[in-house]
């Protein structure tokens, strides 16, 4: 089955909300390098993160700009969901504007910027924030070396040099401007893929809730003590208990509004389960081809 047939597969629901991505990308996501934004903080130059996940894979992430849970996580999922909704093979704008992008895919999409505003829960007066996010994500590079290549079809890893190319085609009138997007081929769904609901991600108000949302894209549940969740969310050790009261517990309440299951266990751990991934709901979930 070729890529075009897969994208038209009935298992992929191109509703403009679900962003389907290859499983290794969610497991080795750029958002392990993201963190909560401090009050009044602006993006700084330079980011280098090198980590080893629980499978032993080595992930190296580089970006010229700081990555934040908000808005970057939501903008990324929204852009990918709309890319899959409007996807075309070698659209005209790619031959005109992205003709030298040999490392990108043959797939592109052109969609109204207004739909991106709607999906990211923002408006046209916040365009500069969206623009900064698109630039930060697009310039991020990822290198992954698998500990066990047999689990990944013999692949030893992958390198992504910039996640996407993009440009805004300015237009006046009722329909407004268009966003043109050409991502790397690794972001096009293949045999195994997961999806995250871009609308729910953007509706989540807290960075902590978004971090947990992302962790549960590729697993059924997570379990740990407050300290474990704090470490995952990048909280400084001397702030854990204040963070628990001000951010972690409110984040759990927020996730429950979207039908996540929260269990406070007797051993002082907290189990968080994501909603089941079903075709008849639009919660964060998982599909396999």
mmCIF file of C-alpha atoms in Angstrom:
data_model
loop_
_atom_site.group_PDB
_atom_site.id
_atom_site.type_symbol
_atom_site.label_atom_id
_atom_site.label_comp_id
_atom_site.label_asym_id
_atom_site.label_seq_id
_atom_site.Cartn_x
_atom_site.Cartn_y
_atom_site.Cartn_z
ATOM 1 C CA UNK A 1 0.000 0.000 0.000
ATOM 2 C CA UNK A 2 1.486 3.368 -0.971
ATOM 3 C CA UNK A 3 1.355 6.553 1.094
ATOM 4 C CA UNK A 4 -1.534 8.032 -0.895
ATOM 5 C CA UNK A 5 -3.675 4.945 -0.264
ATOM 6 C CA UNK A 6 -2.813 5.003 3.420
ATOM 7 C CA UNK A 7 -3.851 8.623 3.758
ATOM 8 C CA UNK A 8 -7.190 7.718 2.210
ATOM 9 C CA UNK A 9 -7.569 4.663 4.461
ATOM 10 C CA UNK A 10 -10.917 4.656 6.242
ATOM 11 C CA UNK A 11 -9.136 4.289 9.587
ATOM 12 C CA UNK A 12 -7.785 7.821 9.243
ATOM 13 C CA UNK A 13 -10.499 10.337 10.051
ATOM 14 C CA UNK A 14 -9.519 13.584 8.316
ATOM 15 C CA UNK A 15 -11.842 15.756 10.369
ATOM 16 C CA UNK A 16 -9.404 18.620 10.924
ATOM 17 C CA UNK A 17 -9.104 17.735 14.627
ATOM 18 C CA UNK A 18 -7.196 14.475 14.787
ATOM 19 C CA UNK A 19 -3.501 14.697 13.990
ATOM 20 C CA UNK A 20 -2.165 11.279 12.982
ATOM 21 C CA UNK A 21 1.585 10.827 13.322
ATOM 22 C CA UNK A 22 4.037 7.916 13.246
ATOM 23 C CA UNK A 23 4.287 6.198 16.616
ATOM 24 C CA UNK A 24 8.059 6.736 17.052
ATOM 25 C CA UNK A 25 7.523 10.467 16.689
ATOM 26 C CA UNK A 26 5.092 10.608 19.604
ATOM 27 C CA UNK A 27 7.449 8.444 21.666
ATOM 28 C CA UNK A 28 10.434 10.635 20.754
ATOM 29 C CA UNK A 29 8.610 13.915 20.535
ATOM 30 C CA UNK A 30 10.053 17.402 20.499
ATOM 31 C CA UNK A 31 7.842 18.125 23.462
ATOM 32 C CA UNK A 32 10.117 16.330 25.898
ATOM 33 C CA UNK A 33 12.135 19.486 25.276
ATOM 34 C CA UNK A 34 9.220 21.817 25.986
ATOM 35 C CA UNK A 35 8.417 23.282 29.364
ATOM 36 C CA UNK A 36 6.099 25.630 31.175
ATOM 37 C CA UNK A 37 6.411 29.279 30.293
ATOM 38 C CA UNK A 38 7.204 31.601 33.154
ATOM 39 C CA UNK A 39 5.178 34.780 33.549
ATOM 40 C CA UNK A 40 6.398 37.375 31.054
ATOM 41 C CA UNK A 41 9.017 35.024 29.585
ATOM 42 C CA UNK A 42 10.032 35.398 25.950
ATOM 43 C CA UNK A 43 11.667 32.832 23.688
ATOM 44 C CA UNK A 44 15.425 32.629 24.011
ATOM 45 C CA UNK A 45 17.947 31.545 21.445
ATOM 46 C CA UNK A 46 19.331 28.047 21.575
ATOM 47 C CA UNK A 47 17.982 24.718 22.797
ATOM 48 C CA UNK A 48 19.779 21.385 23.011
ATOM 49 C CA UNK A 49 18.241 18.410 24.802
ATOM 50 C CA UNK A 50 19.635 14.883 24.813
ATOM 51 C CA UNK A 51 17.706 12.192 26.661
ATOM 52 C CA UNK A 52 17.332 8.453 26.900
ATOM 53 C CA UNK A 53 13.795 7.079 27.090
ATOM 54 C CA UNK A 54 12.672 3.984 28.979
ATOM 55 C CA UNK A 55 13.315 1.811 25.905
ATOM 56 C CA UNK A 56 16.960 2.907 25.793
ATOM 57 C CA UNK A 57 16.556 5.056 22.662
ATOM 58 C CA UNK A 58 18.707 8.198 22.539
ATOM 59 C CA UNK A 59 16.849 11.341 21.471
ATOM 60 C CA UNK A 60 18.667 14.565 20.596
ATOM 61 C CA UNK A 61 16.602 17.693 19.980
ATOM 62 C CA UNK A 62 17.942 21.014 18.737
ATOM 63 C CA UNK A 63 16.099 24.256 18.155
ATOM 64 C CA UNK A 64 17.258 27.854 17.744
ATOM 65 C CA UNK A 65 14.281 28.916 19.882
ATOM 66 C CA UNK A 66 12.764 27.845 23.194
ATOM 67 C CA UNK A 67 9.819 25.429 22.932
ATOM 68 C CA UNK A 68 6.819 25.835 25.236
ATOM 69 C CA UNK A 69 3.911 23.534 26.041
ATOM 70 C CA UNK A 70 1.675 26.459 25.210
ATOM 71 C CA UNK A 71 1.200 27.471 22.479
ATOM 72 C CA UNK A 72 3.674 25.220 20.604
ATOM 73 C CA UNK A 73 2.132 21.842 21.412
ATOM 74 C CA UNK A 74 -1.335 22.963 20.354
ATOM 75 C CA UNK A 75 -0.105 24.776 17.246
ATOM 76 C CA UNK A 76 1.831 21.699 16.153
ATOM 77 C CA UNK A 77 -1.162 19.352 16.469
ATOM 78 C CA UNK A 78 -3.534 21.879 14.862
ATOM 79 C CA UNK A 79 -1.238 22.414 11.874
ATOM 80 C CA UNK A 80 -0.801 18.656 11.375
ATOM 81 C CA UNK A 81 -4.553 17.987 11.660
ATOM 82 C CA UNK A 82 -5.289 20.631 9.020
ATOM 83 C CA UNK A 83 -2.425 19.404 6.846
ATOM 84 C CA UNK A 84 -4.045 15.951 6.812
ATOM 85 C CA UNK A 85 -7.470 17.431 6.114
ATOM 86 C CA UNK A 86 -6.285 19.333 3.025
ATOM 87 C CA UNK A 87 -3.372 17.142 1.947
ATOM 88 C CA UNK A 88 -2.396 17.011 -1.734
ATOM 89 C CA UNK A 89 0.483 15.454 -3.596
ATOM 90 C CA UNK A 90 2.877 18.100 -4.929
ATOM 91 C CA UNK A 91 0.475 21.063 -4.910
ATOM 92 C CA UNK A 92 1.359 24.052 -7.078
ATOM 93 C CA UNK A 93 2.667 26.205 -4.240
ATOM 94 C CA UNK A 94 5.379 23.635 -3.452
ATOM 95 C CA UNK A 95 6.817 23.837 -6.957
ATOM 96 C CA UNK A 96 6.745 27.624 -6.758
ATOM 97 C CA UNK A 97 7.983 28.312 -3.231
ATOM 98 C CA UNK A 98 9.548 25.108 -1.827
ATOM 99 C CA UNK A 99 11.239 23.712 -4.948
ATOM 100 C CA UNK A 100 14.626 23.204 -3.217
ATOM 101 C CA UNK A 101 13.268 21.295 -0.223
ATOM 102 C CA UNK A 102 14.713 17.874 -1.050
ATOM 103 C CA UNK A 103 14.434 16.628 2.541
ATOM 104 C CA UNK A 104 10.710 17.367 2.825
ATOM 105 C CA UNK A 105 7.863 15.128 1.680
ATOM 106 C CA UNK A 106 5.997 15.293 -1.636
ATOM 107 C CA UNK A 107 2.877 16.114 0.365
ATOM 108 C CA UNK A 108 1.644 19.618 1.009
ATOM 109 C CA UNK A 109 -1.491 21.390 2.127
ATOM 110 C CA UNK A 110 -2.990 24.838 1.775
ATOM 111 C CA UNK A 111 -5.718 25.857 4.213
ATOM 112 C CA UNK A 112 -7.386 28.996 5.585
ATOM 113 C CA UNK A 113 -5.487 30.632 8.434
ATOM 114 C CA UNK A 114 -8.907 31.186 9.990
ATOM 115 C CA UNK A 115 -9.220 27.445 10.584
ATOM 116 C CA UNK A 116 -5.899 27.498 12.418
ATOM 117 C CA UNK A 117 -7.211 30.345 14.594
ATOM 118 C CA UNK A 118 -10.327 28.330 15.394
ATOM 119 C CA UNK A 119 -8.451 25.139 16.217
ATOM 120 C CA UNK A 120 -5.880 26.900 18.398
ATOM 121 C CA UNK A 121 -8.605 28.882 20.192
ATOM 122 C CA UNK A 122 -7.095 32.206 19.185
ATOM 123 C CA UNK A 123 -7.783 35.098 16.786
ATOM 124 C CA UNK A 124 -6.138 37.198 14.084
ATOM 125 C CA UNK A 125 -4.804 39.747 16.559
ATOM 126 C CA UNK A 126 -2.567 36.948 17.931
ATOM 127 C CA UNK A 127 -0.985 36.122 14.575
ATOM 128 C CA UNK A 128 2.515 37.100 15.760
ATOM 129 C CA UNK A 129 2.294 34.430 18.486
ATOM 130 C CA UNK A 130 1.222 31.786 15.985
ATOM 131 C CA UNK A 131 3.957 32.878 13.598
ATOM 132 C CA UNK A 132 6.621 32.544 16.301
ATOM 133 C CA UNK A 133 5.358 29.061 17.131
ATOM 134 C CA UNK A 134 5.339 27.929 13.490
ATOM 135 C CA UNK A 135 8.902 29.202 13.133
ATOM 136 C CA UNK A 136 10.147 27.529 16.325
ATOM 137 C CA UNK A 137 8.630 24.159 15.423
ATOM 138 C CA UNK A 138 9.709 24.349 11.791
ATOM 139 C CA UNK A 139 13.345 24.955 12.728
ATOM 140 C CA UNK A 140 13.528 22.121 15.277
ATOM 141 C CA UNK A 141 15.693 19.118 14.409
ATOM 142 C CA UNK A 142 15.416 15.632 15.892
ATOM 143 C CA UNK A 143 17.871 12.737 15.920
ATOM 144 C CA UNK A 144 16.834 9.356 17.319
ATOM 145 C CA UNK A 145 19.037 6.291 17.735
ATOM 146 C CA UNK A 146 17.092 3.122 18.598
ATOM 147 C CA UNK A 147 18.485 0.771 21.231
ATOM 148 C CA UNK A 148 16.814 -2.205 19.521
ATOM 149 C CA UNK A 149 16.520 -1.826 15.773
ATOM 150 C CA UNK A 150 14.494 -5.049 15.480
ATOM 151 C CA UNK A 151 11.554 -3.357 17.185
ATOM 152 C CA UNK A 152 11.539 -0.756 14.433
ATOM 153 C CA UNK A 153 11.734 -2.939 11.331
ATOM 154 C CA UNK A 154 15.532 -2.956 11.235
ATOM 155 C CA UNK A 155 15.824 0.835 11.332
ATOM 156 C CA UNK A 156 18.644 2.095 13.547
ATOM 157 C CA UNK A 157 16.984 5.489 13.989
ATOM 158 C CA UNK A 158 16.128 8.628 12.067
ATOM 159 C CA UNK A 159 17.215 12.232 11.628
ATOM 160 C CA UNK A 160 14.846 15.092 10.884
ATOM 161 C CA UNK A 161 16.382 18.379 9.772
ATOM 162 C CA UNK A 162 13.602 20.889 10.375
ATOM 163 C CA UNK A 163 10.022 19.678 10.824
ATOM 164 C CA UNK A 164 8.352 21.696 8.094
ATOM 165 C CA UNK A 165 8.448 24.552 5.633
ATOM 166 C CA UNK A 166 5.608 27.033 5.724
ATOM 167 C CA UNK A 167 4.491 30.371 4.378
ATOM 168 C CA UNK A 168 1.433 32.577 4.611
ATOM 169 C CA UNK A 169 -0.290 33.576 1.386
ATOM 170 C CA UNK A 170 -1.855 36.901 2.279
ATOM 171 C CA UNK A 171 -5.354 37.502 0.924
ATOM 172 C CA UNK A 172 -7.976 40.117 1.568
ATOM 173 C CA UNK A 173 -11.677 39.540 1.782
ATOM 174 C CA UNK A 174 -14.018 37.177 3.576
ATOM 175 C CA UNK A 175 -11.932 34.026 3.169
ATOM 176 C CA UNK A 176 -8.721 35.578 4.499
ATOM 177 C CA UNK A 177 -5.133 34.391 4.159
ATOM 178 C CA UNK A 178 -3.937 30.850 3.477
ATOM 179 C CA UNK A 179 -1.261 28.837 5.263
ATOM 180 C CA UNK A 180 0.902 26.628 3.054
ATOM 181 C CA UNK A 181 2.611 23.705 4.795
ATOM 182 C CA UNK A 182 5.158 21.147 3.624
ATOM 183 C CA UNK A 183 6.314 18.811 6.449
ATOM 184 C CA UNK A 184 9.094 16.251 6.461
ATOM 185 C CA UNK A 185 8.152 12.783 5.238
ATOM 186 C CA UNK A 186 8.429 11.371 8.788
ATOM 187 C CA UNK A 187 5.307 13.335 9.757
ATOM 188 C CA UNK A 188 3.152 11.602 7.151
ATOM 189 C CA UNK A 189 1.211 8.637 8.656
ATOM 190 C CA UNK A 190 2.575 5.218 7.779
ATOM 191 C CA UNK A 191 1.787 1.642 8.852
ATOM 192 C CA UNK A 192 1.524 2.429 12.554
ATOM 193 C CA UNK A 193 0.234 5.738 13.764
ATOM 194 C CA UNK A 194 -1.256 7.468 16.765
ATOM 195 C CA UNK A 195 -3.501 10.494 16.910
ATOM 196 C CA UNK A 196 -3.908 13.390 19.276
ATOM 197 C CA UNK A 197 -6.981 15.597 19.325
ATOM 198 C CA UNK A 198 -5.782 19.097 18.479
ATOM 199 C CA UNK A 199 -8.933 20.817 19.712
ATOM 200 C CA UNK A 200 -8.783 19.227 23.168
ATOM 201 C CA UNK A 201 -5.076 20.006 23.443
ATOM 202 C CA UNK A 202 -5.736 23.671 22.674
ATOM 203 C CA UNK A 203 -8.661 23.830 25.079
ATOM 204 C CA UNK A 204 -6.472 22.668 27.968
ATOM 205 C CA UNK A 205 -5.516 25.828 29.815
ATOM 206 C CA UNK A 206 -2.614 24.605 31.944
ATOM 207 C CA UNK A 207 0.816 23.550 30.755
ATOM 208 C CA UNK A 208 0.740 20.660 33.232
ATOM 209 C CA UNK A 209 -2.480 19.285 31.753
ATOM 210 C CA UNK A 210 -1.003 19.551 28.265
ATOM 211 C CA UNK A 211 2.146 17.691 29.318
ATOM 212 C CA UNK A 212 0.061 14.834 30.715
ATOM 213 C CA UNK A 213 -2.177 14.888 27.627
ATOM 214 C CA UNK A 214 0.892 14.399 25.421
ATOM 215 C CA UNK A 215 2.314 11.587 27.564
ATOM 216 C CA UNK A 216 -0.952 9.680 27.206
ATOM 217 C CA UNK A 217 -1.085 9.813 23.415
ATOM 218 C CA UNK A 218 1.149 6.729 23.195
ATOM 219 C CA UNK A 219 0.052 4.843 26.299
ATOM 220 C CA UNK A 220 -3.141 3.809 28.051
ATOM 221 C CA UNK A 221 -2.239 5.268 31.440
ATOM 222 C CA UNK A 222 0.533 6.690 33.592
ATOM 223 C CA UNK A 223 1.131 6.085 37.291
ATOM 224 C CA UNK A 224 3.476 7.814 39.688
ATOM 225 C CA UNK A 225 3.962 9.953 42.755
ATOM 226 C CA UNK A 226 3.761 13.718 42.669
ATOM 227 C CA UNK A 227 7.561 13.830 42.456
ATOM 228 C CA UNK A 228 7.507 11.667 39.321
ATOM 229 C CA UNK A 229 4.990 13.909 37.570
ATOM 230 C CA UNK A 230 6.928 16.994 38.651
ATOM 231 C CA UNK A 231 10.129 15.597 37.146
ATOM 232 C CA UNK A 232 8.292 14.769 33.919
ATOM 233 C CA UNK A 233 6.928 18.323 33.730
ATOM 234 C CA UNK A 234 10.348 19.863 34.411
ATOM 235 C CA UNK A 235 9.524 21.287 37.845
ATOM 236 C CA UNK A 236 12.440 22.306 40.048
ATOM 237 C CA UNK A 237 12.787 20.013 43.124
ATOM 238 C CA UNK A 238 12.351 22.861 45.630
ATOM 239 C CA UNK A 239 9.006 23.826 44.052
ATOM 240 C CA UNK A 240 7.313 20.425 43.954
ATOM 241 C CA UNK A 241 4.849 20.811 46.789
ATOM 242 C CA UNK A 242 3.792 24.299 45.787
ATOM 243 C CA UNK A 243 3.446 23.019 42.195
ATOM 244 C CA UNK A 244 1.328 20.117 43.431
ATOM 245 C CA UNK A 245 -1.178 22.470 45.039
ATOM 246 C CA UNK A 246 -1.205 25.236 42.450
ATOM 247 C CA UNK A 247 -0.827 23.313 39.189
ATOM 248 C CA UNK A 248 -0.880 19.514 39.404
ATOM 249 C CA UNK A 249 -4.159 19.073 41.290
ATOM 250 C CA UNK A 250 -5.996 21.707 39.165
ATOM 251 C CA UNK A 251 -4.609 19.984 36.030
ATOM 252 C CA UNK A 252 -6.139 16.689 37.169
ATOM 253 C CA UNK A 253 -9.510 18.414 37.570
ATOM 254 C CA UNK A 254 -9.162 19.916 34.106
ATOM 255 C CA UNK A 255 -8.353 16.536 32.522
ATOM 256 C CA UNK A 256 -11.383 14.967 34.193
ATOM 257 C CA UNK A 257 -13.564 17.432 32.292
ATOM 258 C CA UNK A 258 -12.420 15.637 29.116
ATOM 259 C CA UNK A 259 -13.177 12.177 30.535
ATOM 260 C CA UNK A 260 -9.691 11.267 31.702
ATOM 261 C CA UNK A 261 -9.848 8.913 34.693
ATOM 262 C CA UNK A 262 -7.962 10.011 37.818
ATOM 263 C CA UNK A 263 -7.277 7.463 40.574
ATOM 264 C CA UNK A 264 -5.623 8.435 43.867
ATOM 265 C CA UNK A 265 -4.089 5.189 45.079
ATOM 266 C CA UNK A 266 -3.409 4.096 48.675
ATOM 267 C CA UNK A 267 0.355 4.091 48.086
ATOM 268 C CA UNK A 268 0.341 7.865 47.428
ATOM 269 C CA UNK A 269 0.579 7.398 43.671
ATOM 270 C CA UNK A 270 -1.803 8.841 41.106
ATOM 271 C CA UNK A 271 -2.974 6.878 38.068
ATOM 272 C CA UNK A 272 -4.185 8.850 35.052
ATOM 273 C CA UNK A 273 -5.979 7.005 32.238
ATOM 274 C CA UNK A 274 -6.801 8.538 28.904
ATOM 275 C CA UNK A 275 -10.210 8.116 27.260
ATOM 276 C CA UNK A 276 -10.504 5.055 25.058
ATOM 277 C CA UNK A 277 -9.654 5.691 21.423
ATOM 278 C CA UNK A 278 -12.868 4.954 19.547
ATOM 279 C CA UNK A 279 -14.041 5.961 16.125
ATOM 280 C CA UNK A 280 -17.157 7.541 17.529
ATOM 281 C CA UNK A 281 -15.455 10.020 19.832
ATOM 282 C CA UNK A 282 -12.840 12.702 19.340
ATOM 283 C CA UNK A 283 -10.733 12.238 22.439
ATOM 284 C CA UNK A 284 -7.008 11.626 22.367
ATOM 285 C CA UNK A 285 -6.446 8.045 21.320
ATOM 286 C CA UNK A 286 -4.563 5.445 19.376
ATOM 287 C CA UNK A 287 -5.124 3.644 16.106
ATOM 288 C CA UNK A 288 -3.050 1.011 14.347
ATOM 289 C CA UNK A 289 -3.179 0.186 10.673
#
